[in-house]
Short mmCIF file of C-alpha atoms in Angstrom, two decimals:
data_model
loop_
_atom_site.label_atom_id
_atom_site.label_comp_id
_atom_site.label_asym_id
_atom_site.label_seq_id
_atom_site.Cartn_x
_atom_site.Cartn_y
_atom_site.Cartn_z
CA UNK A 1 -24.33 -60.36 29.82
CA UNK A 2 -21.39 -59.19 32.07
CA UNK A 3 -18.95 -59.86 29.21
CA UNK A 4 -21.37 -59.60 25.80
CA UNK A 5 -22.75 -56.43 24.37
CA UNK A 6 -24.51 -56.50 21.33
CA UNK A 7 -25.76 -53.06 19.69
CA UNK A 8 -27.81 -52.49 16.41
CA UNK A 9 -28.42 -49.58 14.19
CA UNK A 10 -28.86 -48.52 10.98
CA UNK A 11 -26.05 -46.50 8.59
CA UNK A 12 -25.72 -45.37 5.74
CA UNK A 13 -23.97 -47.69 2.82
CA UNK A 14 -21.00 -44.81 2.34
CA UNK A 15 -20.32 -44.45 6.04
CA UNK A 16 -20.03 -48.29 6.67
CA UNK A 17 -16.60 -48.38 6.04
CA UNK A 18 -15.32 -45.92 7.81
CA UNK A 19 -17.54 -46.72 11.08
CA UNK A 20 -15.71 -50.59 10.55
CA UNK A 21 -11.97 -48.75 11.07
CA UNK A 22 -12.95 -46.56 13.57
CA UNK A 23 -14.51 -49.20 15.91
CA UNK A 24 -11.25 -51.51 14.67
CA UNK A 25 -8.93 -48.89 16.17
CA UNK A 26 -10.86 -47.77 18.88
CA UNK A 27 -11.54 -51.67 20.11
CA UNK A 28 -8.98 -54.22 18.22
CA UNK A 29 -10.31 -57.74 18.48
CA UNK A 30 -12.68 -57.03 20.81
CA UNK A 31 -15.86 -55.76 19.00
CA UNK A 32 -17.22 -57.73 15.92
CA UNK A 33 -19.00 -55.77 13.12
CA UNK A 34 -21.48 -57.51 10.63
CA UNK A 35 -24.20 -56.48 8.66
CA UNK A 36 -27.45 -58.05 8.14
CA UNK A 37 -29.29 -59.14 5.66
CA UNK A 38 -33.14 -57.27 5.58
CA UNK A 39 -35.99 -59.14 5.79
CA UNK A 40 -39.51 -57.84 3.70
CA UNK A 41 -41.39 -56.96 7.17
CA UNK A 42 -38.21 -54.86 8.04
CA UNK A 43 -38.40 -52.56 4.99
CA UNK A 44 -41.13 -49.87 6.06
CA UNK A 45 -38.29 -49.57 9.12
CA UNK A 46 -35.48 -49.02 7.12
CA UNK A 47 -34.81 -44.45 7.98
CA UNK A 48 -34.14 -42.19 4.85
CA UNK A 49 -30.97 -40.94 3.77
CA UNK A 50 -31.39 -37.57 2.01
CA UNK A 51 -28.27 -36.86 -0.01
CA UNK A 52 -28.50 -33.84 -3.20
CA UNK A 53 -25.56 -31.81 -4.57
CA UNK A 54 -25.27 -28.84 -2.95
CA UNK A 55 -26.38 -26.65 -5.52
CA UNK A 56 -29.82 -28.79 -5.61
CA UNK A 57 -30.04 -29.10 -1.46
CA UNK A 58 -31.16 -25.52 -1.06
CA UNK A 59 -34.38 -27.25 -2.55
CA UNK A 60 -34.61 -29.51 0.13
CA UNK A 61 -36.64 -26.51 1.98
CA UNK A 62 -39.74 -27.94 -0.37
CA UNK A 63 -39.83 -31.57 1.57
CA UNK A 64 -40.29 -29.51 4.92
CA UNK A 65 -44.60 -29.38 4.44
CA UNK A 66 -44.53 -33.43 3.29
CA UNK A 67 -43.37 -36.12 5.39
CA UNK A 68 -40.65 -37.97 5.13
CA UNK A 69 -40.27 -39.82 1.68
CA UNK A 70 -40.43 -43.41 1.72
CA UNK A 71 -37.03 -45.79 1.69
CA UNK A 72 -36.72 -46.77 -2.04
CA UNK A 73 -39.13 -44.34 -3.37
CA UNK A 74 -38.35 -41.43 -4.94
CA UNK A 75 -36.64 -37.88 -3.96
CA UNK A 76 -38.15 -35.31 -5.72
CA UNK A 77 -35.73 -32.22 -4.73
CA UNK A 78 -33.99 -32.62 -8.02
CA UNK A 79 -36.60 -32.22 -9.76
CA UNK A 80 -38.30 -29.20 -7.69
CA UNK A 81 -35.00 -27.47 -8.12
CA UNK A 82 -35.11 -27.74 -12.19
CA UNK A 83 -39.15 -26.58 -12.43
CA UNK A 84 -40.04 -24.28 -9.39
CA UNK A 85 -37.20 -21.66 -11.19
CA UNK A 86 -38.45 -22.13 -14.38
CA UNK A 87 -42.37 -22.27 -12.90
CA UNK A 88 -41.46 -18.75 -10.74
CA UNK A 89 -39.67 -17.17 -13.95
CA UNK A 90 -42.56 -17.83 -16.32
CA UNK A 91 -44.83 -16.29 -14.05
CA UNK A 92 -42.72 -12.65 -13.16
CA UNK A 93 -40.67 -12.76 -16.22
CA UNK A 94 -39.61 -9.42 -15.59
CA UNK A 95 -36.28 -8.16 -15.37
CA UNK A 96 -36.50 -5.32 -13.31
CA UNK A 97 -38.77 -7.16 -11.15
CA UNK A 98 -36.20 -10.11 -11.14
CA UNK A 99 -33.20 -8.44 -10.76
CA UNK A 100 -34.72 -6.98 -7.26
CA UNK A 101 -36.23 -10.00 -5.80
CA UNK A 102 -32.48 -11.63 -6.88
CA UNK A 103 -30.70 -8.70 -4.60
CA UNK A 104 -33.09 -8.91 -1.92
CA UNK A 105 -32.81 -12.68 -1.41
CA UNK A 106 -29.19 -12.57 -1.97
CA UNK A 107 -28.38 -10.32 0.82
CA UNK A 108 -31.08 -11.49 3.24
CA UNK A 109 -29.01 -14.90 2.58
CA UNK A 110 -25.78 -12.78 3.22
CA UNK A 111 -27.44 -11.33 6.32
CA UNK A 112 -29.60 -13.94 8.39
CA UNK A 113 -28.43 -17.25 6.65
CA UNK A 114 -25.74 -17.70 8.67
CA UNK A 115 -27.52 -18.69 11.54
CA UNK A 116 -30.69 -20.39 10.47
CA UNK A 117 -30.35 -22.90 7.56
CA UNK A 118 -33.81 -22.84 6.27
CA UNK A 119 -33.25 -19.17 5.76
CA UNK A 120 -30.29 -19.68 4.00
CA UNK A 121 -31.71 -22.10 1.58
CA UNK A 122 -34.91 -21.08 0.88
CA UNK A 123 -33.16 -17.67 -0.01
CA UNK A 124 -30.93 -19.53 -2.20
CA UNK A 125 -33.87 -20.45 -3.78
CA UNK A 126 -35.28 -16.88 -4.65
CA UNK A 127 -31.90 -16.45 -5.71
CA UNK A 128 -31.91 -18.90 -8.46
CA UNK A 129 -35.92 -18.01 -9.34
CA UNK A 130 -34.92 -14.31 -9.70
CA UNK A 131 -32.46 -15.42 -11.99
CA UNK A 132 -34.69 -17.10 -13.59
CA UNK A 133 -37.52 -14.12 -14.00
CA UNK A 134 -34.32 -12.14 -15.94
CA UNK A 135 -33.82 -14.52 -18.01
CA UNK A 136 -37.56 -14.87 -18.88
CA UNK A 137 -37.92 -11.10 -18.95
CA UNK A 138 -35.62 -10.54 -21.37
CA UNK A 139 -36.80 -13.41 -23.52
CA UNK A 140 -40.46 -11.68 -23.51
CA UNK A 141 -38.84 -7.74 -23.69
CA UNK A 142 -40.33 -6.90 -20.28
CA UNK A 143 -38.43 -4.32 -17.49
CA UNK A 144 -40.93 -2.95 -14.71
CA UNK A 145 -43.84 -3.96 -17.02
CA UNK A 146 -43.25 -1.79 -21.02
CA UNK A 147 -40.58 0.70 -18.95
CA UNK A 148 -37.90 -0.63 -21.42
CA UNK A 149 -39.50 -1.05 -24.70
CA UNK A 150 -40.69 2.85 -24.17
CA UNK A 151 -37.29 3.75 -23.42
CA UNK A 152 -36.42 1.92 -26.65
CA UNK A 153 -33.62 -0.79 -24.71
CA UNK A 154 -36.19 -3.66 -24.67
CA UNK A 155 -38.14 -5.59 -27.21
CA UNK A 156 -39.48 -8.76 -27.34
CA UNK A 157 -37.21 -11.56 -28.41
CA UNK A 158 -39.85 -14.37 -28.42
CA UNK A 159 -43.41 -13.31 -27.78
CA UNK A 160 -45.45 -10.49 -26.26
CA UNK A 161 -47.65 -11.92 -23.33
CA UNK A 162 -50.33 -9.15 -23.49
CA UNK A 163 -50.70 -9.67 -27.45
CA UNK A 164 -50.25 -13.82 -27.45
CA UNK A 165 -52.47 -15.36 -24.83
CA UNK A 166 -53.32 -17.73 -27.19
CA UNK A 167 -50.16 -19.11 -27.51
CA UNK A 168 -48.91 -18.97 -23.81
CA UNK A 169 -52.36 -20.92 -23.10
CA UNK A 170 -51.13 -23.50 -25.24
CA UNK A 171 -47.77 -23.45 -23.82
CA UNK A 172 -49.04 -23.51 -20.42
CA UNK A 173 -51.30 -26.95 -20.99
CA UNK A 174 -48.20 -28.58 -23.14
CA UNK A 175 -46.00 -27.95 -19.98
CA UNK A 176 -48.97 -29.03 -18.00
CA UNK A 177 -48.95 -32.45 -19.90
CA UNK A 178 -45.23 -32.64 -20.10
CA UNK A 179 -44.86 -32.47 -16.20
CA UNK A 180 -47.49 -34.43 -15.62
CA UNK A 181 -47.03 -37.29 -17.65
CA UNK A 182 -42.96 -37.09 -16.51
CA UNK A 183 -44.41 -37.80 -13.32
CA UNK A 184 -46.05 -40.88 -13.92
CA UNK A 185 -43.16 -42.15 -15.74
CA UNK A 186 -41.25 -41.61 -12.46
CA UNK A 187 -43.53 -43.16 -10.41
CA UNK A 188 -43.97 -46.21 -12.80
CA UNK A 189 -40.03 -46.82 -12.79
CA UNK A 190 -39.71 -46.69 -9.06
CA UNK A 191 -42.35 -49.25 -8.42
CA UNK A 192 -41.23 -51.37 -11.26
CA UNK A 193 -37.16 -51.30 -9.67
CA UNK A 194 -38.51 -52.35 -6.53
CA UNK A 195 -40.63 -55.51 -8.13
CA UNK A 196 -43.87 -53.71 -7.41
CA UNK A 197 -45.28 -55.44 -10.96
CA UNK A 198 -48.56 -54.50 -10.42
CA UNK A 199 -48.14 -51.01 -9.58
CA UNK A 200 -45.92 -50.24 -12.29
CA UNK A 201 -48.00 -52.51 -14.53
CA UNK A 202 -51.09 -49.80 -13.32
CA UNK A 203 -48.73 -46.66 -13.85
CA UNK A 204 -47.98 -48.43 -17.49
CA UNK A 205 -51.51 -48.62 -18.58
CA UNK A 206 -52.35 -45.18 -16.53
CA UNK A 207 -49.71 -43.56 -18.48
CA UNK A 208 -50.78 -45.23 -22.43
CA UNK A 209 -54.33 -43.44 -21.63
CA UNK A 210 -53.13 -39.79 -21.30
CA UNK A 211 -50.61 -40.31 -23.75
CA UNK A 212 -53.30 -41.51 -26.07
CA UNK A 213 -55.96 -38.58 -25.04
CA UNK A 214 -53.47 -36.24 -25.82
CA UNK A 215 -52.51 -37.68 -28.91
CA UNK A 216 -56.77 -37.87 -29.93
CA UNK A 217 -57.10 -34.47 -29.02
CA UNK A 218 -54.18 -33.15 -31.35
CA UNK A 219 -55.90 -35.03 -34.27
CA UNK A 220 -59.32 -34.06 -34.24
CA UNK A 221 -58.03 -30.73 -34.72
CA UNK A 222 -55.58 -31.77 -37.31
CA UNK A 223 -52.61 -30.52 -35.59
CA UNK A 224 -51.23 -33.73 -36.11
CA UNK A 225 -52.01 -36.22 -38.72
CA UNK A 226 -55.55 -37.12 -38.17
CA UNK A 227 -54.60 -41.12 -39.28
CA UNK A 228 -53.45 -41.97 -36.13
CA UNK A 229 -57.06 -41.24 -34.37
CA UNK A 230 -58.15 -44.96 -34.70
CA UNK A 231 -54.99 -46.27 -33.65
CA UNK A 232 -54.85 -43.61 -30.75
CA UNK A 233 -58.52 -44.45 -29.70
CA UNK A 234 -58.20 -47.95 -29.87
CA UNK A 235 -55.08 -48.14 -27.24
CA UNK A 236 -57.06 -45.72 -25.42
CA UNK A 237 -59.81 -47.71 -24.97
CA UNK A 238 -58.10 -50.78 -24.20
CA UNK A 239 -56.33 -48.64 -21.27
CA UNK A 240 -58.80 -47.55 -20.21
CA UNK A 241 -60.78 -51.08 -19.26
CA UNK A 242 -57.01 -52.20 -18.28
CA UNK A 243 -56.49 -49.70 -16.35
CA UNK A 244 -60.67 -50.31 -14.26
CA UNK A 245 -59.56 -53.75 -14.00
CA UNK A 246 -56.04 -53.42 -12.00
CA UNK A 247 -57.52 -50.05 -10.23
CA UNK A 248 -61.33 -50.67 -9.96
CA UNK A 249 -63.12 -47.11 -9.82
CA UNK A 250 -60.13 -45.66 -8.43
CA UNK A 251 -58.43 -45.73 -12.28
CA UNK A 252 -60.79 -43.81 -14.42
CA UNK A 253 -61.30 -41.14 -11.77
CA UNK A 254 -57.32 -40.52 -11.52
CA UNK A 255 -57.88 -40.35 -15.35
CA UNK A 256 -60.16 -37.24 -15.09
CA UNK A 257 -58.12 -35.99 -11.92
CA UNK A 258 -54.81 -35.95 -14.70
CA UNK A 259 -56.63 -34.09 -17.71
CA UNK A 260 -57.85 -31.57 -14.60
CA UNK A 261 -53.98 -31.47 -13.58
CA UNK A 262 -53.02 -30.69 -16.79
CA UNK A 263 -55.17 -27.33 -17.48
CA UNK A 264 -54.28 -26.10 -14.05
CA UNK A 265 -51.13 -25.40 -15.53
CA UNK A 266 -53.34 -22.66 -17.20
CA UNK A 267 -52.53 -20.82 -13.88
CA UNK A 268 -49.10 -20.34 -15.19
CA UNK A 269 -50.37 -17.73 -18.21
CA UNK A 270 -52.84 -16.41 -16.23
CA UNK A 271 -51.54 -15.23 -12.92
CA UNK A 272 -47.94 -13.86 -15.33
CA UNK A 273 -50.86 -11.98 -17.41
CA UNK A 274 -52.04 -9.86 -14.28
CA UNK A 275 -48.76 -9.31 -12.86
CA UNK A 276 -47.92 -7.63 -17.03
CA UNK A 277 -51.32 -5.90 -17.10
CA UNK A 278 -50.63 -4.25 -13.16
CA UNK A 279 -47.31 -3.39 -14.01
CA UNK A 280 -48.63 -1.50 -17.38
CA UNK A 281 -51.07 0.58 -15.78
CA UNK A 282 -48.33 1.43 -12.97
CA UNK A 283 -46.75 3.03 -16.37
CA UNK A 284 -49.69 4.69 -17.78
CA UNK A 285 -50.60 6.08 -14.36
CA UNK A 286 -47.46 7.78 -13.56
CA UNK A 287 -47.37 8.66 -17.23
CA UNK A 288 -50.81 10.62 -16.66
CA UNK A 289 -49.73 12.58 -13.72
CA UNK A 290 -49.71 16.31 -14.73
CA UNK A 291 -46.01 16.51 -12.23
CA UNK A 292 -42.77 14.35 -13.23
CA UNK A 293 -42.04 13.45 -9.93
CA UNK A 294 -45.81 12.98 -8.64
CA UNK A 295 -45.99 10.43 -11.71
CA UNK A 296 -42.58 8.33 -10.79
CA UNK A 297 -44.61 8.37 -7.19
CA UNK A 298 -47.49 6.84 -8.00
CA UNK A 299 -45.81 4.54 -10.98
CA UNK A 300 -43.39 3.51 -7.95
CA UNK A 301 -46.16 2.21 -5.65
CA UNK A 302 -47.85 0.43 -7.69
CA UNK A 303 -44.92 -1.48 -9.14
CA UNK A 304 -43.75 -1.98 -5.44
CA UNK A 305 -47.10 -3.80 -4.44
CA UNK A 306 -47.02 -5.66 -8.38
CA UNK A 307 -43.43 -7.01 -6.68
CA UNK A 308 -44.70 -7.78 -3.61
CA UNK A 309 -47.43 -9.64 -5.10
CA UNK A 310 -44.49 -11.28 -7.97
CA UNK A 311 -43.08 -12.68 -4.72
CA UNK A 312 -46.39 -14.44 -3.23
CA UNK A 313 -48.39 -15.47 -6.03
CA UNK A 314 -46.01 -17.10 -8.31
CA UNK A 315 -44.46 -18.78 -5.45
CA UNK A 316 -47.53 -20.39 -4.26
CA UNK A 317 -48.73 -21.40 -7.67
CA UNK A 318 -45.26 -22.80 -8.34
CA UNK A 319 -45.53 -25.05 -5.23
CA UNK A 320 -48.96 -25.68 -5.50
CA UNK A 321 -48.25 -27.18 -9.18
CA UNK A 322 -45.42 -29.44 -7.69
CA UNK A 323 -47.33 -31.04 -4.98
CA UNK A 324 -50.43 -30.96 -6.32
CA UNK A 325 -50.48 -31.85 -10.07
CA UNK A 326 -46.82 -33.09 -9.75
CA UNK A 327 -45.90 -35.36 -6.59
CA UNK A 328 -49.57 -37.00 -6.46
CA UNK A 329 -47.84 -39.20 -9.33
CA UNK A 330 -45.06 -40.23 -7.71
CA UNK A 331 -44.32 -39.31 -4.61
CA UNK A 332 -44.55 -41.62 -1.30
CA UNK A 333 -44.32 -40.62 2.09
CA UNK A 334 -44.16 -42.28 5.73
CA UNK A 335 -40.65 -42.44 5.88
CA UNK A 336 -38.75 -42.14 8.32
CA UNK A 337 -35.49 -39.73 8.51
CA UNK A 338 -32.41 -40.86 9.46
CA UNK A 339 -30.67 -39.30 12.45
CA UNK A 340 -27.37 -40.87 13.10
CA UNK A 341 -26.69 -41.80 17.25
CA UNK A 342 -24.05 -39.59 18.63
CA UNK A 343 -22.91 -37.46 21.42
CA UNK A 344 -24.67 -33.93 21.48
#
């Protein structure tokens, strides 16, 4: 009206207070500032408030490709930022290898961050995941493929990856389940603090059945104590007709879409094993060359398109294994970002 001017927005629950003095100083008695109460309907319009640490919002560069997570749901940066390092080290675990992707991100960050701050974090990120390759590196006695156990400075501290597939398969599938079922739990306790009952009841049940696979397929074996198979297949069979009944068809086919999740992790041994194996013959070529210098040549080419190729593959098989095999259990878009009114 000529005298009456009502305005409504959204803000955020930390700003609130300091919005309510500014407007009091700026206006006295003549504004009036409440908040409502939101009604059910109004929830899908409530915008998203995206707040990390700032040593985890570098890692925000990872919700660019997915929309918008949804209000009350889950953010799953802080999680990206603890396993794409780890993922991306596991993979190179090379300290020479490593220590140069670490440099080069660290002054392309120095160089072009300033400006652009996508750069800046997702070189942050290869920061941290070069990092993380040295640490893995050293743990496996690997610089520039054998170059430092040859040169007697280098020896494996917990397992050689050429001589124990075996083993990293295993510990490739146990990280597989570990991630995996951590992302059901998540899910499951994000539906069941917003009162979603029956989809955290489904996430419940979903979660008892790969729990109880996993726990039938360490007994046959007897790497556990085989007594526990009938209790094991007995809660896995009653999950698995709870879990048809609250999902229909949809349930026992995300079933067989986990246990498929789970050995992708495979990827993790398997793309780290040809990166080791490329950067050995790198050695043994320049090691066969009749001239010193022709040999560092040739050795040096080869490990330069091995780094190039540490830089692609392990990131995309680290993100694939986050939004793939990892956010499909938890993670909820449609949301809409907030972007606070003001004068540009």
């Amino acid at each position: 009206t000529r005298f009456v001017v009502i305005i409504g927005g959204w803000v955020a629950v930390d700003a609130y207070g300091a919005l309510a003095s500014k407007l009091s100083s700026l206006f006295n008695d003549r504004i009036h500032l409440r908040t409502l109460d939101i009604r059910k309907e109004e929830r899908a319009l409530i915008p998203v408030f995206i707040k990390n640490h700032r040593f985890i919002r570098p890692f925000e560069v990872f919700l660019a490709a997915l929309s918008t997570p949804r209000y009350g749901s889950v953010d799953p940066t802080p999680f990206v930022a603890l396993f794409f390092p780890v993922f991306f080290g596991l993979i190179v675990a090379d300290m020479g290898y490593g220590a140069i992707i670490l440099a080069l991100a660290a002054y392309l960050r120095s160089a072009f961050g300033r400006k652009k701050q996508f750069f800046r974090d997702a070189a942050t990120v290869f920061v941290v995941s070069g990092a993380s390759a040295i640490v893995f590196g050293f743990l496996f006695g690997e610089f520039f493929g054998d170059l430092g156990e040859r040169a007697g400075l280098l020896h494996p501290l917990v397992l050689n990856r050429i001589e124990a597939l075996k083993t990293l398969i295993a510990l490739a599938i146990a990280i597989g389940a570990g991630h995996v079922i951590l992302g059901v739990v998540i899910g499951m306790v994000s539906h069941a603090k917003r009162r979603d009952l029956k989809e955290a009841g489904a996430k419940a049940v979903y979660l008892a059945l790969i729990v109880s696979f996993l726990v039938l397929a360490l007994a046959m074996p007897g790497i556990i104590p085989r007594a526990i198979v009938p209790w094991a297949a007995g809660v896995m069979g009653a999950s698995f007709v709870a879990l048809a009944v609250l999902e229909g068809m949809l349930g026992p086919i995300e079933f067989m879409e986990a246990l498929g999740n789970i050995v992708s992790y495979v990827r993790l041994m398997a793309v780290g094993t040809a990166s080791v194996v490329m950067a050995l013959v790198a050695n043994q070529m320049g090691a066969l060359a009749d001239n010193m210098v022709l040999g560092a040549i040739i050795a040096g080419l080869i490990h330069c398109l091995n780094l190039l190729l540490s830089v692609l593959s392990p990131s995309i098989q680290s993100m694939r294994l986050q939004y793939v095999e990892f956010f499909s259990k938890f993670y909820e878009g449609g949301g809409r970002l907030y972007r606070p009114f003001k004068k540009r």
